[in-house]
Amino acid sequence: MLRFAARRVLLLVPILIGLSILVFLFVRALPGGPETALLGENATPERVAQVRELYGLDRPVYEQYLSYVQSVLSLDFGTSITTRQPVVEEIARRFPGTVELTVTAMLIAVAVGIPLGFVAARRYGSWVDNLSTAGSLLGIAIPVFALGYLLKYVFALKLGWFPTQGREDSLMFRNEHPTGFYVLDGIVTGNPEAAVDALRHLILPALALATIPLAFITRITRASVLEVAGEDYVRTAEAKGMTRPVITRRHILRNAMLPIVTVVGLQTGLLLSGAVLTETVFAFDGIGRFLAQAVFARDFPVIQAGILFLAVIFVLVNLLVDLSYGLLDPRVRTR
Amino acid sequence: MSLSGAEAQETELSQPEEARGGLLRDAFRRLRRSPQAIVGATLVLLFVFVAIFAPVLAPYSPTAQDLSQVRPGNFPGPSAEHLLGLDQLGRDELSRIIFGARYSLIIGVVSVTIGATVGMALGLLAGAFGGWVDSLVMRGADIMLAVPSLLLAIGIAALLGRSITSVMIAIGVVNIPVFARLLRGAMLSQRESDYALASRSLGVTKGRVVLKHVFPNSLAPVIVQATLALATAITEAAGLAFLGLGSPDPSIPEWGRMLAETNAYLASEPLLALWPGLAIVISVLGFYLLGEALREALDPKLRR
């Protein structure tokens, strides 16, 4: 298992190098070059010359790339054009919000999707099955921002069950945030009211964000369970008189899990990019909304760092997924 | 050799052709029997019909304003003259939805064409040559796929500036690694198939085997992917427009932007958010259903 893990981690190196080249070239492909990215489009020629020298833009490209990698490794992503703050601080401040949102969404998707897909497969052709198939189709077709508006209108504006936007009530500005995870902060600082408030702010955006992974997880669980349930070893287990729950746990679920885990990993990427849209709909202060604002303001240091950051998270999540294969299925380790 | 003998040989030789036609005919027969395919095709045809005949179908111009009826915080809802009501600038909502289909269709078709053409060219190179060409193309694809697709599209569109062209290029580029990888994978499995090996052993050149046999037989998954990619392209284009990355011209009725613009009026005019949302769902659902039905129809494992 250790060798399998080590090999898988080594495979990351070329991907990460490739990503850094992609993002490095990204601002250099900009009309006007990286000077524009650093200074914005209305910089004076003197400032441009100054920046070219300061950042060594007159040096050969490979030297520039090496110094870019060096600054990335020392977590220096430059300064945001709009907020004039170091990009790394801006991202660090908003990252917990996005983590809270995506983790809540994934929890909803997994907690609903796997049981729903399982029941649909076991009651193949029943109304539960048909309903879950139709529902997951709709979940795939509806854009997250359209669903976000729908949820916001019904549950926030009309019914008033949930707040319409933000991460916490504006009346709670005195709350302390030692970790940046607002729900956790409420618990840690002994302020249950703040924790509940933060949770209420999470529900609607997380629901909107959860639909696509929910749809895919339901579909793949249903397909996977249907396939495994038809295998010979399941029939053998039935024939030798094993009880239904034991067959389900030991044979069906465990073998059906691999494709489900793959989908969960892949969907994390959709969650991260979906967060850009959902956070915008709900004015939820996370990396996604920050990135969307940066796109609008053409704040390239932020766009560059944000894309690199989210891509690295996506790559790491998929590493975890691959490693979990090794735990779920011993055969993978020997390959 | 008698004439009839030569004829017999010819029929024998042309059998693979017939088998190919057989696969397509078979797939078409399966499609006609699949309710999923019928619903999907109907929605797609409806969408394409509306897009093409928008100037005939739309009751008003999508840019004509009737400001006399619009007051702040209160826009006239659905009525006999304006079936879906007026938007915040006094434009007929139905006409804007109808013309919006054009933008969605054009962006979808152009971007998927860009992605499929470039991706297939790269996949063909990788699958045909193997070796370092293959490694280079596939590692490049891996790196691009390491960035979540919408995020990559946002980056590219931001780089190119706000326009419909940059949206099409952005979504097209995001699709390149998907098609490259798909075609290469299908070609690899076809290359080792019995008929390819048989042709090689008969002395047919490698290039001819690839072009005549391996490539055409690898196209089924590409066709399926192209249909599904159209669904994704429409959603992603709407997402980019929603973020303000589409055309900067406010008169252009892009569904994603129409949705974004209603944010300020959501409490009083929820219907204005509903119509573009529904339009996106219907068009995406059509391509998605059709794509899934095609996948089932073209899957050799499911053939009887």
PDB file of C-alpha atoms in Angstrom, chain B residues 55-218:
ATOM      1  CA  PRO B  55     -37.171  36.503 -36.691  1.00  0.00           C
ATOM      2  CA  VAL B  56     -40.420  34.869 -37.892  1.00  0.00           C
ATOM      3  CA  LEU B  57     -41.468  33.438 -34.514  1.00  0.00           C
ATOM      4  CA  ALA B  58     -40.672  36.392 -32.269  1.00  0.00           C
ATOM      5  CA  PRO B  59     -43.627  38.759 -31.950  1.00  0.00           C
ATOM      6  CA  TYR B  60     -41.360  41.794 -31.406  1.00  0.00           C
ATOM      7  CA  SER B  61     -37.782  42.836 -31.982  1.00  0.00           C
ATOM      8  CA  PRO B  62     -35.595  41.679 -29.063  1.00  0.00           C
ATOM      9  CA  THR B  63     -34.239  45.205 -28.697  1.00  0.00           C
ATOM     10  CA  ALA B  64     -37.445  47.242 -29.104  1.00  0.00           C
ATOM     11  CA  GLN B  65     -38.248  49.048 -25.860  1.00  0.00           C
ATOM     12  CA  ASP B  66     -41.687  50.022 -24.623  1.00  0.00           C
ATOM     13  CA  LEU B  67     -40.699  52.202 -21.669  1.00  0.00           C
ATOM     14  CA  SER B  68     -44.180  53.674 -21.275  1.00  0.00           C
ATOM     15  CA  GLN B  69     -45.309  50.549 -19.398  1.00  0.00           C
ATOM     16  CA  VAL B  70     -42.275  50.004 -17.188  1.00  0.00           C
ATOM     17  CA  ARG B  71     -42.049  51.643 -13.777  1.00  0.00           C
ATOM     18  CA  PRO B  72     -39.268  51.016 -11.250  1.00  0.00           C
ATOM     19  CA  GLY B  73     -40.053  47.930  -9.191  1.00  0.00           C
ATOM     20  CA  ASN B  74     -43.044  47.039 -11.320  1.00  0.00           C
ATOM     21  CA  PHE B  75     -42.797  45.568 -14.797  1.00  0.00           C
ATOM     22  CA  PRO B  76     -45.925  44.411 -16.621  1.00  0.00           C
ATOM     23  CA  GLY B  77     -46.199  40.627 -16.295  1.00  0.00           C
ATOM     24  CA  PRO B  78     -47.585  38.216 -18.876  1.00  0.00           C
ATOM     25  CA  SER B  79     -50.407  39.660 -20.971  1.00  0.00           C
ATOM     26  CA  ALA B  80     -52.104  39.037 -24.308  1.00  0.00           C
ATOM     27  CA  GLU B  81     -49.695  41.375 -26.128  1.00  0.00           C
ATOM     28  CA  HIS B  82     -46.605  40.221 -24.279  1.00  0.00           C
ATOM     29  CA  LEU B  83     -47.026  36.530 -23.432  1.00  0.00           C
ATOM     30  CA  LEU B  84     -44.066  36.459 -21.029  1.00  0.00           C
ATOM     31  CA  GLY B  85     -44.275  40.113 -20.011  1.00  0.00           C
ATOM     32  CA  LEU B  86     -41.684  42.878 -20.362  1.00  0.00           C
ATOM     33  CA  ASP B  87     -38.191  42.965 -18.917  1.00  0.00           C
ATOM     34  CA  GLN B  88     -36.585  45.718 -16.824  1.00  0.00           C
ATOM     35  CA  LEU B  89     -35.939  47.818 -19.939  1.00  0.00           C
ATOM     36  CA  GLY B  90     -39.419  47.318 -21.393  1.00  0.00           C
ATOM     37  CA  ARG B  91     -38.403  44.704 -23.956  1.00  0.00           C
ATOM     38  CA  ASP B  92     -40.632  41.767 -24.856  1.00  0.00           C
ATOM     39  CA  GLU B  93     -39.331  38.831 -22.784  1.00  0.00           C
ATOM     40  CA  LEU B  94     -40.630  36.133 -25.165  1.00  0.00           C
ATOM     41  CA  SER B  95     -38.859  37.694 -28.141  1.00  0.00           C
ATOM     42  CA  ARG B  96     -35.622  37.895 -26.157  1.00  0.00           C
ATOM     43  CA  ILE B  97     -35.897  34.245 -25.113  1.00  0.00           C
ATOM     44  CA  ILE B  98     -36.546  33.254 -28.741  1.00  0.00           C
ATOM     45  CA  PHE B  99     -33.574  35.234 -30.065  1.00  0.00           C
ATOM     46  CA  GLY B 100     -31.473  33.955 -27.158  1.00  0.00           C
ATOM     47  CA  ALA B 101     -31.805  30.445 -28.637  1.00  0.00           C
ATOM     48  CA  ARG B 102     -29.741  31.653 -31.602  1.00  0.00           C
ATOM     49  CA  TYR B 103     -26.835  32.701 -29.422  1.00  0.00           C
ATOM     50  CA  SER B 104     -26.960  29.497 -27.392  1.00  0.00           C
ATOM     51  CA  LEU B 105     -27.067  27.331 -30.518  1.00  0.00           C
ATOM     52  CA  ILE B 106     -24.283  29.189 -32.336  1.00  0.00           C
ATOM     53  CA  ILE B 107     -22.016  29.275 -29.283  1.00  0.00           C
ATOM     54  CA  GLY B 108     -22.683  25.583 -28.612  1.00  0.00           C
ATOM     55  CA  VAL B 109     -22.121  24.394 -32.177  1.00  0.00           C
ATOM     56  CA  VAL B 110     -19.046  26.541 -32.865  1.00  0.00           C
ATOM     57  CA  SER B 111     -17.337  25.734 -29.579  1.00  0.00           C
ATOM     58  CA  VAL B 112     -17.965  21.992 -29.844  1.00  0.00           C
ATOM     59  CA  THR B 113     -16.761  22.096 -33.471  1.00  0.00           C
ATOM     60  CA  ILE B 114     -13.535  23.803 -32.363  1.00  0.00           C
ATOM     61  CA  GLY B 115     -13.033  21.300 -29.538  1.00  0.00           C
ATOM     62  CA  ALA B 116     -13.912  18.248 -31.628  1.00  0.00           C
ATOM     63  CA  THR B 117     -11.832  19.197 -34.685  1.00  0.00           C
ATOM     64  CA  VAL B 118      -8.655  20.144 -32.846  1.00  0.00           C
ATOM     65  CA  GLY B 119      -9.125  17.398 -30.272  1.00  0.00           C
ATOM     66  CA  MET B 120      -9.705  14.734 -32.911  1.00  0.00           C
ATOM     67  CA  ALA B 121      -6.702  15.875 -34.939  1.00  0.00           C
ATOM     68  CA  LEU B 122      -4.519  15.558 -31.835  1.00  0.00           C
ATOM     69  CA  GLY B 123      -6.135  12.261 -30.840  1.00  0.00           C
ATOM     70  CA  LEU B 124      -5.626  10.912 -34.369  1.00  0.00           C
ATOM     71  CA  LEU B 125      -1.940  11.865 -34.260  1.00  0.00           C
ATOM     72  CA  ALA B 126      -1.517  10.294 -30.834  1.00  0.00           C
ATOM     73  CA  GLY B 127      -3.432   7.139 -31.723  1.00  0.00           C
ATOM     74  CA  ALA B 128      -1.808   6.682 -35.131  1.00  0.00           C
ATOM     75  CA  PHE B 129       1.818   7.409 -34.255  1.00  0.00           C
ATOM     76  CA  GLY B 130       2.058   6.360 -30.613  1.00  0.00           C
ATOM     77  CA  GLY B 131       5.476   6.865 -29.028  1.00  0.00           C
ATOM     78  CA  TRP B 132       6.557  10.350 -28.020  1.00  0.00           C
ATOM     79  CA  VAL B 133       3.768  12.039 -30.012  1.00  0.00           C
ATOM     80  CA  ASP B 134       1.272  10.073 -27.978  1.00  0.00           C
ATOM     81  CA  SER B 135       3.031  10.894 -24.689  1.00  0.00           C
ATOM     82  CA  LEU B 136       3.214  14.591 -25.520  1.00  0.00           C
ATOM     83  CA  VAL B 137      -0.459  14.891 -26.494  1.00  0.00           C
ATOM     84  CA  MET B 138      -1.710  12.836 -23.557  1.00  0.00           C
ATOM     85  CA  ARG B 139       0.390  14.630 -20.908  1.00  0.00           C
ATOM     86  CA  GLY B 140      -0.843  17.934 -22.333  1.00  0.00           C
ATOM     87  CA  ALA B 141      -4.419  16.661 -22.069  1.00  0.00           C
ATOM     88  CA  ASP B 142      -3.811  15.501 -18.470  1.00  0.00           C
ATOM     89  CA  ILE B 143      -2.619  18.966 -17.488  1.00  0.00           C
ATOM     90  CA  MET B 144      -5.597  20.693 -19.090  1.00  0.00           C
ATOM     91  CA  LEU B 145      -7.993  18.225 -17.468  1.00  0.00           C
ATOM     92  CA  ALA B 146      -6.382  18.971 -14.094  1.00  0.00           C
ATOM     93  CA  VAL B 147      -8.153  22.337 -14.190  1.00  0.00           C
ATOM     94  CA  PRO B 148     -11.937  22.047 -13.653  1.00  0.00           C
ATOM     95  CA  SER B 149     -13.494  22.818 -17.052  1.00  0.00           C
ATOM     96  CA  LEU B 150     -15.584  25.873 -16.162  1.00  0.00           C
ATOM     97  CA  LEU B 151     -12.601  27.360 -14.342  1.00  0.00           C
ATOM     98  CA  LEU B 152     -10.379  26.887 -17.387  1.00  0.00           C
ATOM     99  CA  ALA B 153     -13.061  28.438 -19.583  1.00  0.00           C
ATOM    100  CA  ILE B 154     -13.349  31.404 -17.201  1.00  0.00           C
ATOM    101  CA  GLY B 155      -9.579  31.904 -17.349  1.00  0.00           C
ATOM    102  CA  ILE B 156      -9.413  31.779 -21.145  1.00  0.00           C
ATOM    103  CA  ALA B 157     -12.473  33.976 -21.641  1.00  0.00           C
ATOM    104  CA  ALA B 158     -11.093  36.521 -19.149  1.00  0.00           C
ATOM    105  CA  LEU B 159      -7.813  36.528 -21.052  1.00  0.00           C
ATOM    106  CA  LEU B 160      -9.458  37.092 -24.435  1.00  0.00           C
ATOM    107  CA  GLY B 161     -11.784  39.834 -23.224  1.00  0.00           C
ATOM    108  CA  ARG B 162     -15.558  40.137 -23.191  1.00  0.00           C
ATOM    109  CA  SER B 163     -17.041  38.911 -26.448  1.00  0.00           C
ATOM    110  CA  ILE B 164     -19.051  36.021 -27.829  1.00  0.00           C
ATOM    111  CA  THR B 165     -16.012  34.910 -29.828  1.00  0.00           C
ATOM    112  CA  SER B 166     -13.906  34.530 -26.703  1.00  0.00           C
ATOM    113  CA  VAL B 167     -16.675  32.495 -25.056  1.00  0.00           C
ATOM    114  CA  MET B 168     -16.726  30.160 -28.078  1.00  0.00           C
ATOM    115  CA  ILE B 169     -12.930  29.822 -28.080  1.00  0.00           C
ATOM    116  CA  ALA B 170     -12.806  29.291 -24.305  1.00  0.00           C
ATOM    117  CA  ILE B 171     -15.388  26.504 -24.326  1.00  0.00           C
ATOM    118  CA  GLY B 172     -13.852  25.043 -27.485  1.00  0.00           C
ATOM    119  CA  VAL B 173     -10.383  24.855 -25.939  1.00  0.00           C
ATOM    120  CA  VAL B 174     -11.772  23.221 -22.800  1.00  0.00           C
ATOM    121  CA  ASN B 175     -13.236  20.476 -25.005  1.00  0.00           C
ATOM    122  CA  ILE B 176      -9.982  19.745 -26.880  1.00  0.00           C
ATOM    123  CA  PRO B 177      -8.390  17.356 -24.339  1.00  0.00           C
ATOM    124  CA  VAL B 178     -11.690  15.483 -23.897  1.00  0.00           C
ATOM    125  CA  PHE B 179     -11.992  14.675 -27.609  1.00  0.00           C
ATOM    126  CA  ALA B 180      -8.270  14.002 -28.027  1.00  0.00           C
ATOM    127  CA  ARG B 181      -8.238  11.477 -25.227  1.00  0.00           C
ATOM    128  CA  LEU B 182     -11.490   9.839 -26.308  1.00  0.00           C
ATOM    129  CA  LEU B 183     -10.494   9.295 -29.944  1.00  0.00           C
ATOM    130  CA  ARG B 184      -7.012   8.090 -29.001  1.00  0.00           C
ATOM    131  CA  GLY B 185      -8.437   5.575 -26.520  1.00  0.00           C
ATOM    132  CA  ALA B 186     -10.956   4.251 -29.029  1.00  0.00           C
ATOM    133  CA  MET B 187      -8.267   3.998 -31.714  1.00  0.00           C
ATOM    134  CA  LEU B 188      -5.921   2.084 -29.424  1.00  0.00           C
ATOM    135  CA  SER B 189      -8.550  -0.554 -28.770  1.00  0.00           C
ATOM    136  CA  GLN B 190      -9.468  -0.722 -32.476  1.00  0.00           C
ATOM    137  CA  ARG B 191      -5.823  -0.988 -33.521  1.00  0.00           C
ATOM    138  CA  GLU B 192      -5.461  -4.315 -31.766  1.00  0.00           C
ATOM    139  CA  SER B 193      -8.750  -5.642 -33.113  1.00  0.00           C
ATOM    140  CA  ASP B 194      -8.811  -8.705 -35.355  1.00  0.00           C
ATOM    141  CA  TYR B 195      -9.809  -6.934 -38.554  1.00  0.00           C
ATOM    142  CA  ALA B 196      -7.018  -4.358 -38.195  1.00  0.00           C
ATOM    143  CA  LEU B 197      -4.461  -7.101 -37.596  1.00  0.00           C
ATOM    144  CA  ALA B 198      -5.901  -9.048 -40.542  1.00  0.00           C
ATOM    145  CA  SER B 199      -5.544  -6.056 -42.877  1.00  0.00           C
ATOM    146  CA  ARG B 200      -1.981  -5.508 -41.693  1.00  0.00           C
ATOM    147  CA  SER B 201      -1.113  -9.143 -42.316  1.00  0.00           C
ATOM    148  CA  LEU B 202      -2.566  -8.842 -45.844  1.00  0.00           C
ATOM    149  CA  GLY B 203       0.038  -6.155 -46.475  1.00  0.00           C
ATOM    150  CA  VAL B 204      -2.167  -3.079 -46.244  1.00  0.00           C
ATOM    151  CA  THR B 205      -0.029  -0.115 -45.208  1.00  0.00           C
ATOM    152  CA  LYS B 206      -0.264   1.161 -41.662  1.00  0.00           C
ATOM    153  CA  GLY B 207      -1.554   4.579 -42.693  1.00  0.00           C
ATOM    154  CA  ARG B 208      -4.302   3.016 -44.797  1.00  0.00           C
ATOM    155  CA  VAL B 209      -5.404   0.709 -41.994  1.00  0.00           C
ATOM    156  CA  VAL B 210      -5.627   3.676 -39.637  1.00  0.00           C
ATOM    157  CA  LEU B 211      -7.559   5.884 -42.048  1.00  0.00           C
ATOM    158  CA  LYS B 212      -9.811   3.227 -43.602  1.00  0.00           C
ATOM    159  CA  HIS B 213     -10.547   1.004 -40.629  1.00  0.00           C
ATOM    160  CA  VAL B 214      -9.335   2.166 -37.246  1.00  0.00           C
ATOM    161  CA  PHE B 215     -10.433   5.812 -37.469  1.00  0.00           C
ATOM    162  CA  PRO B 216     -14.009   5.322 -38.806  1.00  0.00           C
ATOM    163  CA  ASN B 217     -14.638   2.550 -36.306  1.00  0.00           C
ATOM    164  CA  SER B 218     -13.498   4.774 -33.435  1.00  0.00           C
TER     165      SER B 218
END
